[in-house]
């Protein structure tokens, strides 16, 4: 009986430590995906993320995905830092972290990495709009096995966008009779033609 009690006490202590360890692990994942900088504590991480991503939701129509994450990162509704961290986990895991299983944690981490890349793309757009003084910008990106990833930011005025839209119908007519794969292949080849391999100004 004494041995059983000792083992039971050990298991209960391990369970008590499990949730704090999960939150500590999640904090590290958030740091690596969204900031990747040395921060001394959770409060510092929260402040740094809020400063970096505040207002980012204005650059995406996705209000339920990356837009919701941007708003949550800058959310000041929680007085304490742990509830804020738990709210991030709930958003990305779709259930509160208290109910996470291993597969839930893995799914949340995958969504975190995917949305982190989307946020970095939005940062590029925000910077391009600020630098160019234009009404808008478009980030074009392509990845293939030969050239890897190529991307380019196109800064657009309202007049330039209107002219582009006006020419789309005429160009699209040349695609009549082609299936979707062929149409997209043509678009990809045109993008590569207008993005020289040695032009890495907007790559990465």
Coordinates of N, CA and C in Angstrom, one line a residue:
X1 N 0.8 -1.2 0.0 CA 0.0 0.0 0.0 C 0.9 1.3 0.0
X2 N 1.9 1.2 0.8 CA 2.8 2.4 0.9 C 3.4 2.7 -0.5
X3 N 3.8 1.7 -1.2 CA 4.4 1.9 -2.5 C 3.4 2.4 -3.5
X4 N 2.2 1.9 -3.4 CA 1.1 2.5 -4.3 C 0.9 3.9 -4.0
X5 N 0.8 4.3 -2.8 CA 0.6 5.7 -2.4 C 1.7 6.6 -2.9
X6 N 2.9 6.2 -2.8 CA 4.0 7.0 -3.3 C 3.9 7.2 -4.8
X7 N 3.6 6.1 -5.5 CA 3.5 6.2 -6.9 C 2.3 7.1 -7.3
X8 N 1.2 7.0 -6.6 CA 0.0 7.9 -6.8 C 0.4 9.4 -6.6
X9 N 1.1 9.6 -5.5 CA 1.5 11.0 -5.2 C 2.4 11.5 -6.4
X10 N 3.3 10.7 -6.8 CA 4.2 11.1 -7.9 C 3.4 11.4 -9.2
X11 N 2.4 10.6 -9.5 CA 1.6 10.8 -10.7 C 0.9 12.1 -10.5
X12 N 0.3 12.4 -9.4 CA -0.5 13.6 -9.2 C 0.4 14.8 -9.3
X13 N 1.6 14.8 -8.8 CA 2.6 15.9 -8.9 C 2.9 16.1 -10.4
X14 N 3.1 15.0 -11.1 CA 3.4 15.2 -12.5 C 2.2 15.8 -13.3
X15 N 1.0 15.5 -12.9 CA -0.2 16.1 -13.5 C -0.3 17.6 -13.2
X16 N 0.1 17.9 -12.0 CA 0.1 19.3 -11.6 C 1.1 20.2 -12.4
X17 N 2.2 19.5 -12.8 CA 3.2 20.2 -13.6 C 2.9 20.2 -15.1
X18 N 2.0 19.4 -15.5 CA 1.8 19.2 -17.0 C 1.3 20.4 -17.6
X19 N 0.3 21.1 -17.0 CA -0.3 22.3 -17.7 C 0.7 23.5 -17.7
X20 N 1.4 23.8 -16.6 CA 2.4 24.8 -16.7 C 3.5 24.5 -17.8
X21 N 3.9 23.3 -17.9 CA 4.8 22.9 -18.9 C 4.3 23.1 -20.3
X22 N 3.0 22.8 -20.5 CA 2.4 23.0 -21.8 C 2.4 24.5 -22.2
X23 N 2.0 25.3 -21.2 CA 2.0 26.8 -21.5 C 3.4 27.3 -21.8
X24 N 4.4 26.8 -21.0 CA 5.7 27.2 -21.3 C 6.2 26.8 -22.7
X25 N 5.8 25.5 -23.1 CA 6.1 25.1 -24.4 C 5.4 26.0 -25.5
X26 N 4.2 26.3 -25.3 CA 3.4 27.1 -26.2 C 4.0 28.5 -26.3
X27 N 4.4 29.0 -25.2 CA 5.1 30.4 -25.2 C 6.3 30.3 -26.1
X28 N 7.1 29.3 -26.0 CA 8.3 29.2 -26.8 C 7.9 29.0 -28.3
X29 N 6.9 28.3 -28.6 CA 6.4 28.1 -30.0 C 6.0 29.5 -30.6
X30 N 5.2 30.2 -29.8 CA 4.8 31.6 -30.2 C 5.9 32.5 -30.5
X31 N 6.9 32.4 -29.6 CA 8.1 33.3 -29.7 C 8.9 33.0 -31.0
X32 N 9.1 31.7 -31.2 CA 9.9 31.3 -32.4 C 9.1 31.6 -33.7
X33 N 7.8 31.4 -33.7 CA 7.1 31.6 -35.0 C 6.8 33.1 -35.3
X34 N 6.6 33.9 -34.3 CA 6.1 35.2 -34.5 C 7.1 36.3 -34.2
X35 N 8.1 36.0 -33.4 CA 9.1 37.0 -33.0 C 10.5 36.6 -33.3
X36 N 10.9 35.3 -32.8 CA 12.2 34.8 -32.9 C 13.3 35.7 -32.4
X37 N 13.1 36.2 -31.2 CA 14.0 37.1 -30.5 C 14.1 36.7 -29.1
X38 N 15.2 37.0 -28.4 CA 15.3 36.7 -27.0 C 14.5 37.7 -26.2
X39 N 13.5 37.1 -25.4 CA 12.7 37.9 -24.5 C 12.8 37.3 -23.1
X40 N 12.9 38.1 -22.1 CA 13.1 37.5 -20.8 C 11.9 36.9 -20.1
X41 N 10.7 37.3 -20.5 CA 9.5 36.7 -19.9 C 8.3 36.9 -20.8
X42 N 7.2 36.3 -20.3 CA 5.9 36.4 -21.1 C 5.4 37.8 -21.3
X43 N 5.5 38.6 -20.3 CA 5.1 40.0 -20.4 C 5.9 40.7 -21.5
X44 N 7.2 40.5 -21.6 CA 8.0 41.1 -22.6 C 7.6 40.6 -24.0
X45 N 7.3 39.3 -24.1 CA 6.9 38.7 -25.4 C 5.6 39.4 -25.8
X46 N 4.7 39.5 -24.9 CA 3.3 40.1 -25.3 C 3.5 41.5 -25.8
X47 N 4.3 42.3 -25.1 CA 4.5 43.7 -25.5 C 5.1 43.7 -26.9
X48 N 6.1 42.9 -27.1 CA 6.8 42.9 -28.4 C 5.9 42.5 -29.6
X49 N 5.1 41.5 -29.3 CA 4.2 41.0 -30.4 C 3.1 42.1 -30.7
X50 N 2.6 42.7 -29.6 CA 1.6 43.8 -29.8 C 2.2 44.9 -30.6
X51 N 3.4 45.3 -30.3 CA 4.0 46.4 -31.0 C 4.2 46.1 -32.5
X52 N 4.6 44.8 -32.8 CA 5.0 44.4 -34.1 C 3.7 44.2 -35.0
X53 N 2.7 43.7 -34.4 CA 1.5 43.3 -35.3 C 0.3 44.1 -35.1
X54 N 0.4 45.2 -34.3 CA -0.8 46.0 -34.1 C -1.3 46.6 -35.4
X55 N -2.5 46.5 -35.7 CA -3.1 47.1 -36.9 C -2.9 46.3 -38.2
X56 N -2.3 45.1 -38.1 CA -2.0 44.3 -39.2 C -3.3 43.7 -39.9
X57 N -4.4 43.6 -39.1 CA -5.6 43.1 -39.6 C -6.2 44.0 -40.7
X58 N -5.7 45.2 -40.8 CA -6.2 46.1 -41.9 C -5.7 45.7 -43.3
X59 N -4.8 44.9 -43.3 CA -4.2 44.5 -44.6 C -4.6 43.1 -45.1
X60 N -5.7 42.6 -44.5 CA -6.2 41.3 -45.0 C -7.7 41.3 -44.9
X61 N -8.4 40.7 -45.8 CA -9.9 40.5 -45.7 C -10.3 39.3 -44.8
X62 N -9.3 38.5 -44.4 CA -9.5 37.3 -43.6 C -9.7 37.7 -42.2
X63 N -10.9 37.9 -41.8 CA -11.2 38.3 -40.4 C -11.2 37.2 -39.4
X64 N -11.4 36.0 -39.9 CA -11.5 34.8 -39.0 C -10.2 34.1 -38.8
X65 N -9.3 34.3 -39.7 CA -8.0 33.6 -39.7 C -6.9 34.5 -39.2
X66 N -6.0 34.9 -40.2 CA -4.9 35.7 -39.8 C -5.3 37.1 -39.2
X67 N -6.4 37.6 -39.7 CA -6.9 38.9 -39.1 C -7.2 38.7 -37.7
X68 N -7.9 37.6 -37.3 CA -8.2 37.4 -35.9 C -7.0 37.2 -35.1
X69 N -6.0 36.5 -35.6 CA -4.7 36.4 -34.9 C -4.0 37.7 -34.6
X70 N -4.0 38.6 -35.7 CA -3.4 39.9 -35.5 C -4.1 40.7 -34.4
X71 N -5.4 40.6 -34.4 CA -6.1 41.3 -33.3 C -5.9 40.8 -32.0
X72 N -5.8 39.4 -31.9 CA -5.5 38.8 -30.6 C -4.1 39.1 -30.1
X73 N -3.1 39.2 -31.0 CA -1.8 39.5 -30.6 C -1.7 40.9 -29.9
X74 N -2.5 41.8 -30.4 CA -2.5 43.2 -29.9 C -3.6 43.4 -28.8
X75 N -4.3 42.4 -28.4 CA -5.4 42.5 -27.5 C -5.0 42.9 -26.1
X76 N -5.6 44.0 -25.7 CA -5.2 44.5 -24.3 C -6.3 44.2 -23.3
X77 N -7.3 43.4 -23.7 CA -8.4 43.1 -22.8 C -8.1 42.3 -21.6
X78 N -7.1 41.5 -21.7 CA -6.6 40.6 -20.6 C -5.7 41.4 -19.7
X79 N -6.0 41.5 -18.4 CA -5.1 42.2 -17.5 C -3.8 41.4 -17.2
X80 N -3.9 40.1 -17.3 CA -2.8 39.3 -17.0 C -2.3 38.6 -18.2
X81 N -1.1 38.2 -18.2 CA -0.4 37.6 -19.4 C -0.8 36.2 -19.7
X82 N -1.0 35.4 -18.7 CA -1.3 34.0 -18.9 C -2.7 33.8 -19.6
X83 N -3.7 34.5 -19.2 CA -5.0 34.4 -19.9 C -4.9 34.8 -21.4
X84 N -4.0 35.8 -21.7 CA -3.8 36.2 -23.0 C -3.1 35.1 -23.8
X85 N -2.1 34.4 -23.2 CA -1.5 33.3 -23.9 C -2.4 32.2 -24.1
X86 N -3.3 31.9 -23.2 CA -4.3 30.9 -23.3 C -5.3 31.2 -24.4
X87 N -5.6 32.5 -24.6 CA -6.5 32.9 -25.6 C -5.9 32.7 -27.0
X88 N -4.6 32.9 -27.1 CA -3.9 32.6 -28.4 C -4.0 31.1 -28.7
X89 N -3.8 30.3 -27.6 CA -3.8 28.8 -27.8 C -5.2 28.4 -28.2
X90 N -6.3 29.0 -27.6 CA -7.6 28.6 -27.9 C -8.0 29.0 -29.3
X91 N -7.5 30.1 -29.8 CA -7.8 30.6 -31.2 C -7.2 29.6 -32.2
X92 N -6.0 29.2 -31.9 CA -5.3 28.4 -32.9 C -5.6 26.9 -32.8
X93 N -5.9 26.5 -31.5 CA -6.2 25.1 -31.3 C -7.7 24.8 -31.4
X94 N -8.5 25.8 -31.4 CA -9.9 25.7 -31.5 C -10.6 25.2 -30.3
X95 N -9.8 24.8 -29.3 CA -10.4 24.4 -27.9 C -9.4 25.0 -26.9
X96 N -9.8 25.3 -25.7 CA -8.9 25.8 -24.7 C -7.8 24.8 -24.4
X97 N -6.6 25.3 -24.1 CA -5.4 24.5 -23.9 C -5.6 23.5 -22.7
X98 N -6.5 23.8 -21.8 CA -6.8 22.8 -20.7 C -7.3 21.5 -21.3
X99 N -7.9 21.5 -22.5 CA -8.5 20.3 -23.0 C -7.6 19.7 -24.2
X100 N -6.4 20.3 -24.4 CA -5.6 19.8 -25.5 C -5.1 18.4 -25.3
X101 N -5.1 17.6 -26.4 CA -4.4 16.4 -26.5 C -3.2 16.6 -27.3
X102 N -2.4 15.6 -27.5 CA -1.1 15.7 -28.3 C -1.5 16.2 -29.7
X103 N -2.5 15.6 -30.3 CA -2.9 15.9 -31.7 C -3.4 17.4 -31.8
X104 N -4.1 17.8 -30.7 CA -4.5 19.2 -30.7 C -3.3 20.2 -30.7
X105 N -2.4 19.9 -29.8 CA -1.2 20.7 -29.8 C -0.5 20.8 -31.1
X106 N -0.3 19.7 -31.7 CA 0.4 19.6 -33.0 C -0.4 20.4 -34.1
X107 N -1.7 20.3 -34.1 CA -2.5 21.1 -35.0 C -2.4 22.6 -34.8
X108 N -2.4 23.0 -33.5 CA -2.3 24.4 -33.1 C -0.9 24.9 -33.6
X109 N 0.2 24.1 -33.4 CA 1.5 24.6 -33.8 C 1.6 24.7 -35.3
X110 N 0.9 23.8 -36.0 CA 0.9 23.9 -37.5 C 0.2 25.2 -38.0
X111 N -0.9 25.4 -37.4 CA -1.7 26.7 -37.8 C -0.9 27.9 -37.4
X112 N -0.2 27.9 -36.3 CA 0.7 29.0 -35.8 C 1.7 29.3 -36.9
X113 N 2.4 28.2 -37.4 CA 3.5 28.5 -38.3 C 2.9 29.0 -39.7
X114 N 1.8 28.4 -40.1 CA 1.2 28.9 -41.3 C 0.7 30.3 -41.2
X115 N 0.1 30.7 -40.1 CA -0.3 32.1 -40.0 C 0.9 33.0 -39.8
X116 N 1.9 32.6 -39.2 CA 3.1 33.4 -39.0 C 3.7 33.8 -40.4
X117 N 3.7 32.9 -41.3 CA 4.1 33.2 -42.7 C 3.2 34.2 -43.3
X118 N 1.9 34.1 -43.1 CA 0.9 35.0 -43.6 C 1.1 36.4 -43.0
X119 N 1.4 36.5 -41.8 CA 1.7 37.8 -41.1 C 3.0 38.4 -41.7
X120 N 4.0 37.6 -42.0 CA 5.2 38.1 -42.6 C 4.9 38.7 -43.9
X121 N 4.1 38.0 -44.7 CA 3.7 38.6 -46.0 C 2.9 39.9 -45.9
X122 N 2.1 40.0 -44.9 CA 1.3 41.2 -44.6 C 2.3 42.3 -44.2
X123 N 3.3 42.0 -43.5 CA 4.3 43.0 -43.1 C 5.0 43.6 -44.3
X124 N 5.3 42.7 -45.3 CA 5.9 43.2 -46.5 C 5.0 44.2 -47.2
X125 N 3.7 43.9 -47.3 CA 2.7 44.8 -47.9 C 2.6 46.1 -47.2
X126 N 2.6 46.0 -45.9 CA 2.5 47.2 -45.1 C 3.7 48.1 -45.3
X127 N 4.8 47.5 -45.3 CA 6.0 48.3 -45.5 C 6.1 48.9 -46.9
X128 N 5.7 48.1 -47.9 CA 5.7 48.6 -49.3 C 4.7 49.8 -49.4
X129 N 3.6 49.7 -48.8 CA 2.6 50.8 -48.9 C 3.1 52.1 -48.2
X130 N 3.8 51.9 -47.1 CA 4.3 53.0 -46.3 C 5.5 53.6 -47.1
X131 N 6.4 52.8 -47.7 CA 7.5 53.3 -48.4 C 7.1 54.0 -49.7
X132 N 6.2 53.4 -50.4 CA 5.8 53.9 -51.8 C 4.8 55.0 -51.7
X133 N 4.1 55.2 -50.6 CA 3.1 56.2 -50.6 C 1.9 55.9 -51.5
X134 N 1.7 54.7 -51.8 CA 0.6 54.3 -52.7 C -0.6 53.8 -52.0
X135 N -1.8 53.7 -52.7 CA -3.0 53.3 -52.1 C -3.0 51.8 -51.8
X136 N -2.2 51.1 -52.5 CA -2.2 49.6 -52.2 C -1.0 49.0 -52.8
X137 N -0.9 47.7 -52.5 CA 0.2 46.9 -53.0 C -0.2 45.4 -53.1
X138 N 0.5 44.7 -53.9 CA 0.2 43.3 -54.1 C 1.5 42.5 -54.0
X139 N 1.5 41.4 -53.2 CA 2.6 40.5 -53.1 C 2.4 39.3 -53.9
X140 N 3.3 39.1 -54.9 CA 3.2 37.9 -55.8 C 4.3 37.0 -55.4
X141 N 4.0 35.7 -55.3 CA 5.0 34.7 -54.8 C 4.8 33.4 -55.6
X142 N 5.9 32.8 -56.0 CA 5.9 31.5 -56.7 C 7.0 30.7 -56.1
X143 N 6.8 29.4 -56.0 CA 7.8 28.5 -55.6 C 7.8 27.3 -56.5
X144 N 9.0 27.0 -57.1 CA 9.2 25.8 -57.9 C 10.5 25.1 -57.6
X145 N 10.6 23.9 -58.2 CA 11.8 23.1 -57.8 C 13.1 23.6 -58.5
X146 N 12.9 24.4 -59.5 CA 14.1 24.9 -60.2 C 14.7 26.2 -59.6
X147 N 13.8 27.1 -59.3 CA 14.3 28.4 -58.8 C 14.0 28.7 -57.3
X148 N 13.3 27.8 -56.7 CA 13.0 28.0 -55.3 C 11.9 29.0 -55.2
X149 N 11.9 29.9 -54.2 CA 10.9 30.9 -54.0 C 11.3 32.2 -54.6
X150 N 10.4 32.8 -55.4 CA 10.6 34.2 -55.9 C 9.4 35.0 -55.5
X151 N 9.6 36.2 -55.1 CA 8.4 37.1 -54.7 C 8.7 38.5 -55.2
X152 N 7.7 39.2 -55.4 CA 7.8 40.6 -55.8 C 6.6 41.4 -55.3
X153 N 6.9 42.6 -54.8 CA 5.8 43.5 -54.3 C 5.6 44.5 -55.5
X154 N 4.3 44.6 -55.8 CA 3.9 45.5 -56.9 C 3.1 46.7 -56.1
X155 N 3.7 47.9 -56.2 CA 3.0 49.0 -55.6 C 2.1 49.6 -56.6
X156 N 0.9 49.9 -56.3 CA -0.2 50.3 -57.2 C -0.9 51.5 -56.8
X157 N -1.0 52.5 -57.7 CA -1.9 53.6 -57.5 C -3.3 53.1 -57.9
X158 N -4.3 53.9 -57.5 CA -5.7 53.6 -58.0 C -5.8 53.6 -59.5
X159 N -5.1 54.5 -60.1 CA -5.2 54.6 -61.6 C -4.5 53.4 -62.2
X160 N -3.4 52.9 -61.7 CA -2.7 51.7 -62.2 C -3.6 50.5 -62.1
X161 N -4.2 50.4 -60.9 CA -5.1 49.2 -60.7 C -6.3 49.2 -61.7
X162 N -6.8 50.4 -61.9 CA -8.0 50.5 -62.8 C -7.6 50.1 -64.2
X163 N -6.4 50.5 -64.7 CA -5.9 50.2 -66.0 C -5.7 48.7 -66.1
X164 N -5.1 48.1 -65.1 CA -4.8 46.6 -65.1 C -6.2 45.9 -65.2
X165 N -7.1 46.3 -64.4 CA -8.4 45.6 -64.5 C -9.1 45.8 -65.8
X166 N -8.9 46.9 -66.5 CA -9.5 47.1 -67.8 C -8.9 46.3 -68.9
X167 N -7.7 45.8 -68.7 CA -7.0 44.9 -69.7 C -7.2 43.4 -69.4
X168 N -7.7 43.1 -68.3 CA -7.7 41.7 -67.9 C -8.6 40.9 -68.8
X169 N -9.8 41.4 -69.2 CA -10.8 40.7 -70.0 C -10.1 40.3 -71.3
X170 N -9.4 41.3 -72.0 CA -8.8 41.0 -73.2 C -7.8 39.9 -73.2
X171 N -7.0 39.9 -72.1 CA -5.9 38.9 -71.9 C -6.6 37.5 -71.6
X172 N -7.6 37.6 -70.7 CA -8.2 36.3 -70.3 C -8.9 35.6 -71.5
X173 N -9.3 36.3 -72.5 CA -9.9 35.7 -73.7 C -9.0 34.7 -74.4
X174 N -7.7 35.0 -74.3 CA -6.7 34.2 -74.9 C -6.6 32.8 -74.2
X175 N -7.1 32.8 -73.0 CA -7.1 31.5 -72.2 C -8.2 30.6 -72.5
X176 N -9.2 31.1 -73.3 CA -10.4 30.3 -73.6 C -10.0 28.9 -74.2
X177 N -10.6 27.9 -73.7 CA -10.3 26.5 -74.2 C -9.3 25.8 -73.4
X178 N -8.6 26.5 -72.5 CA -7.6 25.9 -71.7 C -8.2 25.5 -70.3
X179 N -7.7 24.4 -69.8 CA -8.2 24.0 -68.5 C -7.4 24.8 -67.4
X180 N -7.8 24.6 -66.1 CA -7.3 25.5 -65.1 C -5.8 25.3 -64.9
X181 N -5.3 24.0 -65.0 CA -3.9 23.8 -64.9 C -3.1 24.5 -65.9
X182 N -3.5 24.5 -67.2 CA -2.8 25.2 -68.2 C -2.8 26.7 -68.0
X183 N -4.0 27.2 -67.6 CA -4.1 28.7 -67.4 C -3.1 29.1 -66.3
X184 N -3.1 28.4 -65.2 CA -2.2 28.7 -64.1 C -0.7 28.5 -64.5
X185 N -0.4 27.5 -65.3 CA 1.0 27.3 -65.8 C 1.4 28.5 -66.6
X186 N 0.5 29.1 -67.4 CA 0.9 30.3 -68.2 C 1.2 31.4 -67.3
X187 N 0.3 31.6 -66.3 CA 0.5 32.7 -65.4 C 1.8 32.6 -64.6
X188 N 2.2 31.3 -64.2 CA 3.4 31.1 -63.5 C 4.6 31.4 -64.4
X189 N 4.6 31.0 -65.7 CA 5.7 31.3 -66.6 C 5.8 32.8 -66.9
X190 N 4.7 33.5 -67.0 CA 4.8 34.9 -67.2 C 5.4 35.6 -66.0
X191 N 5.0 35.1 -64.8 CA 5.6 35.7 -63.6 C 7.1 35.5 -63.5
X192 N 7.5 34.3 -63.9 CA 9.0 34.0 -63.9 C 9.7 34.8 -64.9
X193 N 9.1 35.1 -66.1 CA 9.7 35.9 -67.1 C 9.9 37.3 -66.7
X194 N 9.0 37.8 -65.9 CA 9.1 39.2 -65.4 C 9.8 39.3 -64.1
X195 N 10.3 38.2 -63.6 CA 11.1 38.2 -62.3 C 12.4 37.6 -62.6
X196 N 13.4 38.3 -63.0 CA 14.7 37.7 -63.3 C 15.3 37.0 -62.1
X197 N 16.0 35.9 -62.4 CA 16.6 35.1 -61.3 C 17.5 35.9 -60.4
X198 N 18.3 36.8 -61.0 CA 19.3 37.6 -60.2 C 18.6 38.8 -59.5
X199 N 17.3 39.0 -59.7 CA 16.7 40.1 -59.0 C 16.1 39.6 -57.7
X200 N 16.8 39.8 -56.6 CA 16.3 39.3 -55.3 C 15.9 40.4 -54.4
X201 N 15.6 41.6 -55.0 CA 15.3 42.7 -54.1 C 14.1 42.5 -53.2
X202 N 13.1 41.7 -53.8 CA 11.9 41.5 -53.0 C 11.8 40.0 -52.6
X203 N 12.8 39.2 -52.8 CA 12.7 37.8 -52.4 C 12.8 37.6 -50.9
X204 N 12.3 36.5 -50.5 CA 12.5 36.1 -49.1 C 11.4 36.6 -48.2

